[in-house]
Tab-separated table of C-alpha atoms in Angstrom:
chain	number	residue	atom	x	y	z
V	1	MET	CA	0.008	-0.093	0.095
V	2	LEU	CA	2.751	2.331	0.939
V	3	SER	CA	4.433	1.779	-2.593
V	4	ALA	CA	1.188	2.539	-4.239
V	5	ILE	CA	1.482	5.853	-2.549
V	6	VAL	CA	4.832	6.948	-2.819
V	7	HIS	CA	4.439	5.646	-6.968
V	8	SER	CA	1.246	7.105	-7.410
V	9	ASP	CA	2.510	9.782	-10.214
V	10	SER	CA	4.699	6.858	-11.792
V	11	ARG	CA	3.809	5.318	-14.916
V	12	ARG	CA	3.732	2.077	-13.523
V	13	SER	CA	1.082	2.763	-10.694
V	14	ALA	CA	-1.759	1.285	-12.358
V	15	ALA	CA	0.336	-2.243	-12.046
V	16	ILE	CA	1.012	-1.618	-8.387
V	17	LEU	CA	-2.513	-0.370	-7.950
V	18	ASP	CA	-3.564	-4.045	-9.381
V	19	ALA	CA	-1.135	-6.074	-7.627
V	20	VAL	CA	-2.508	-4.598	-4.277
V	21	ALA	CA	-6.202	-4.960	-5.140
V	22	ASP	CA	-4.995	-8.591	-6.002
V	23	GLY	CA	-3.774	-9.046	-2.546
V	24	TRP	CA	-6.318	-7.727	-0.595
V	25	ARG	CA	-8.955	-10.332	-2.649
V	26	SER	CA	-8.399	-12.826	0.222
V	27	PHE	CA	-8.977	-10.425	3.341
V	28	ASP	CA	-12.547	-10.307	4.709
V	29	LYS	CA	-15.240	-8.093	2.908
V	30	ASP	CA	-14.943	-5.271	5.988
V	31	THR	CA	-11.130	-5.309	6.222
V	32	VAL	CA	-10.932	-4.607	2.276
V	33	ALA	CA	-13.852	-1.907	2.362
V	34	TYR	CA	-11.691	-0.464	5.060
V	35	TRP	CA	-8.545	-0.384	3.486
V	36	PHE	CA	-9.839	0.558	-0.316
V	37	GLU	CA	-11.416	3.787	1.047
V	38	THR	CA	-7.980	4.282	3.219
V	39	MET	CA	-6.300	3.833	0.157
V	40	GLU	CA	-8.483	6.170	-2.277
V	41	ILE	CA	-7.873	9.100	0.665
V	42	ALA	CA	-4.078	8.427	1.056
V	43	LEU	CA	-3.742	8.858	-3.367
V	44	ALA	CA	-5.210	12.377	-3.099
V	45	ASN	CA	-5.619	14.127	-6.277
V	46	THR	CA	-3.371	12.028	-7.952
V	47	PRO	CA	-3.787	10.157	-11.557
V	48	ALA	CA	-3.512	6.748	-9.609
V	49	ARG	CA	-6.739	7.555	-7.780
V	50	ALA	CA	-8.882	7.434	-11.393
V	51	LYS	CA	-7.235	3.894	-11.333
V	52	TRP	CA	-8.096	2.859	-7.719
V	53	ARG	CA	-11.909	4.169	-8.488
V	54	GLU	CA	-12.130	1.556	-11.103
V	55	LEU	CA	-11.003	-0.894	-8.816
V	56	HIS	CA	-13.233	0.068	-5.799
V	57	MET	CA	-15.814	-2.318	-4.373
V	58	SER	CA	-19.613	-0.832	-3.380
V	59	VAL	CA	-19.865	-0.577	0.169
V	60	GLY	CA	-20.242	1.549	3.345
V	61	SER	CA	-17.952	4.663	3.730
V	62	TYR	CA	-15.414	4.646	6.771
V	63	TYR	CA	-14.964	8.656	5.943
V	64	PRO	CA	-17.887	10.383	5.899
V	65	GLY	CA	-17.444	13.964	4.007
V	66	HIS	CA	-14.252	13.129	2.247
V	67	GLY	CA	-15.536	12.663	-1.195
V	68	THR	CA	-14.946	9.049	-2.156
V	69	LEU	CA	-16.126	6.806	-4.710
V	70	ILE	CA	-17.665	4.899	-1.805
V	71	GLU	CA	-19.247	7.960	-0.203
V	72	GLU	CA	-20.431	9.378	-3.755
V	73	LYS	CA	-22.383	6.226	-4.870
V	74	TYR	CA	-23.808	5.907	-1.381
V	75	LEU	CA	-25.222	9.301	-1.219
V	76	GLU	CA	-26.232	8.918	-4.999
V	77	GLY	CA	-28.166	5.635	-4.144
V	78	GLU	CA	-30.001	7.458	-0.932
V	79	ALA	CA	-30.997	10.674	-3.278
V	80	ASN	CA	-32.253	8.362	-5.789
V	81	GLY	CA	-34.216	6.257	-3.505
V	82	GLU	CA	-35.791	9.565	-1.710
V	83	ALA	CA	-36.641	11.005	-5.039
V	84	LYS	CA	-38.057	7.603	-6.012
V	85	GLY	CA	-40.127	7.595	-2.926
V	86	GLU	CA	-41.609	11.023	-3.416
V	87	ALA	CA	-42.209	10.201	-6.903
V	88	LYS	CA	-44.649	7.588	-6.059
V	89	ASP	CA	-45.800	9.702	-3.222
V	90	ARG	CA	-46.917	12.186	-5.656
V	91	ALA	CA	-48.511	9.586	-8.060
V	92	THR	CA	-50.587	7.990	-5.533
V	93	LEU	CA	-51.918	11.598	-4.581
V	94	ILE	CA	-52.468	12.524	-8.377
V	95	LEU	CA	-54.603	9.194	-8.395
V	96	ARG	CA	-56.322	9.344	-5.280
V	97	VAL	CA	-57.548	13.216	-5.781
V	98	LEU	CA	-59.017	12.191	-9.297
V	99	GLU	CA	-60.689	8.929	-7.917
V	100	LYS	CA	-61.976	11.537	-4.980
V	101	HIS	CA	-63.577	13.721	-7.610
V	102	GLY	CA	-64.957	10.730	-9.201
V	103	VAL	CA	-62.855	10.789	-12.521
V	104	ASP	CA	-62.541	7.594	-14.415
V	105	VAL	CA	-58.699	6.557	-14.711
V	106	PRO	CA	-57.638	4.216	-17.644
V	107	GLU	CA	-54.817	1.793	-17.305
V	108	ASP	CA	-52.766	3.629	-19.568
V	109	ILE	CA	-52.865	7.211	-17.693
V	110	ARG	CA	-52.794	5.441	-14.630
V	111	ASP	CA	-49.206	3.763	-15.651
V	112	ARG	CA	-48.231	7.090	-17.320
V	113	VAL	CA	-48.737	8.677	-13.979
V	114	THR	CA	-46.919	5.957	-11.813
V	115	SER	CA	-44.341	5.659	-14.169
V	116	CYS	CA	-43.130	9.285	-14.089
V	117	THR	CA	-39.988	9.967	-11.849
V	118	ASP	CA	-39.604	13.748	-12.867
V	119	LEU	CA	-41.094	15.756	-9.533
V	120	ASP	CA	-41.858	18.644	-11.531
V	121	THR	CA	-43.934	16.695	-13.855
V	122	LEU	CA	-45.812	15.058	-11.135
V	123	MET	CA	-46.533	18.483	-9.407
V	124	LEU	CA	-47.946	20.016	-12.674
V	125	TRP	CA	-50.099	16.856	-12.812
V	126	PHE	CA	-51.177	16.990	-9.224
V	127	ASP	CA	-51.842	20.527	-9.208
V	128	ARG	CA	-53.951	19.805	-12.557
V	129	SER	CA	-55.865	16.370	-10.993
V	130	LEU	CA	-57.346	19.360	-8.342
V	131	THR	CA	-59.430	20.674	-11.161
V	132	ALA	CA	-59.610	18.040	-13.780
V	133	ALA	CA	-62.594	16.688	-15.214
V	134	THR	CA	-61.285	13.870	-17.221
V	135	ALA	CA	-57.595	12.019	-16.742
V	136	ASP	CA	-56.771	13.501	-20.051
V	137	ASP	CA	-56.887	17.190	-18.351
V	138	LEU	CA	-53.441	16.192	-16.422
V	139	PHE	CA	-51.721	16.745	-19.981
V	140	ALA	CA	-53.312	19.545	-21.342
V	141	GLU	CA	-51.140	21.761	-23.759
V	142	ASN	CA	-49.917	25.206	-22.983
V	143	GLU	CA	-50.417	28.241	-24.870
V	144	ASP	CA	-47.548	27.153	-27.418
V	145	GLY	CA	-49.629	23.884	-28.686
V	146	GLN	CA	-46.875	21.699	-26.839
V	147	ALA	CA	-47.645	19.170	-24.210
V	148	GLU	CA	-46.863	20.054	-20.747
V	149	GLY	CA	-45.458	17.555	-18.688
V	150	ASN	CA	-44.237	15.523	-21.427
V	151	GLN	CA	-40.365	15.651	-20.408
V	152	ASN	CA	-37.897	12.818	-19.669
V	153	GLN	CA	-39.991	11.032	-17.370
V	154	THR	CA	-36.887	8.883	-16.131
V	155	SER	CA	-35.286	11.613	-14.506
V	156	ALA	CA	-35.422	12.776	-10.816
């Protein structure tokens, strides 16, 4: 490990990092996770850090706040999970409002609403659900004739 850190600017750093990672494969998962992350922090902003991140395993962070790959992936997953949960909640509310107003919701519209993960689109649809006479009213056109709420529905 010390050799990898000392030679992190060397043209042979990738080979050294591969050897270190291979050697650690026999350790238990928690030990490997700890030392992988320790190595990433020690490599700082060297070119070797990018190679090390390629070798990195997906595990929990021992160094919160240091911006390691593990931490980034964990926070990204956490944010995605929260956004998906919020999207699901908004979709449920939209359908519930329509139901309470006696609006029939065909399966294709139900699927469109529940599969949408764009929070702004869902908020627009929710606002429209409050006064919608039909389920199609959720997807009304704006003044330019463009369908609103039709943006990429897989983004959060």
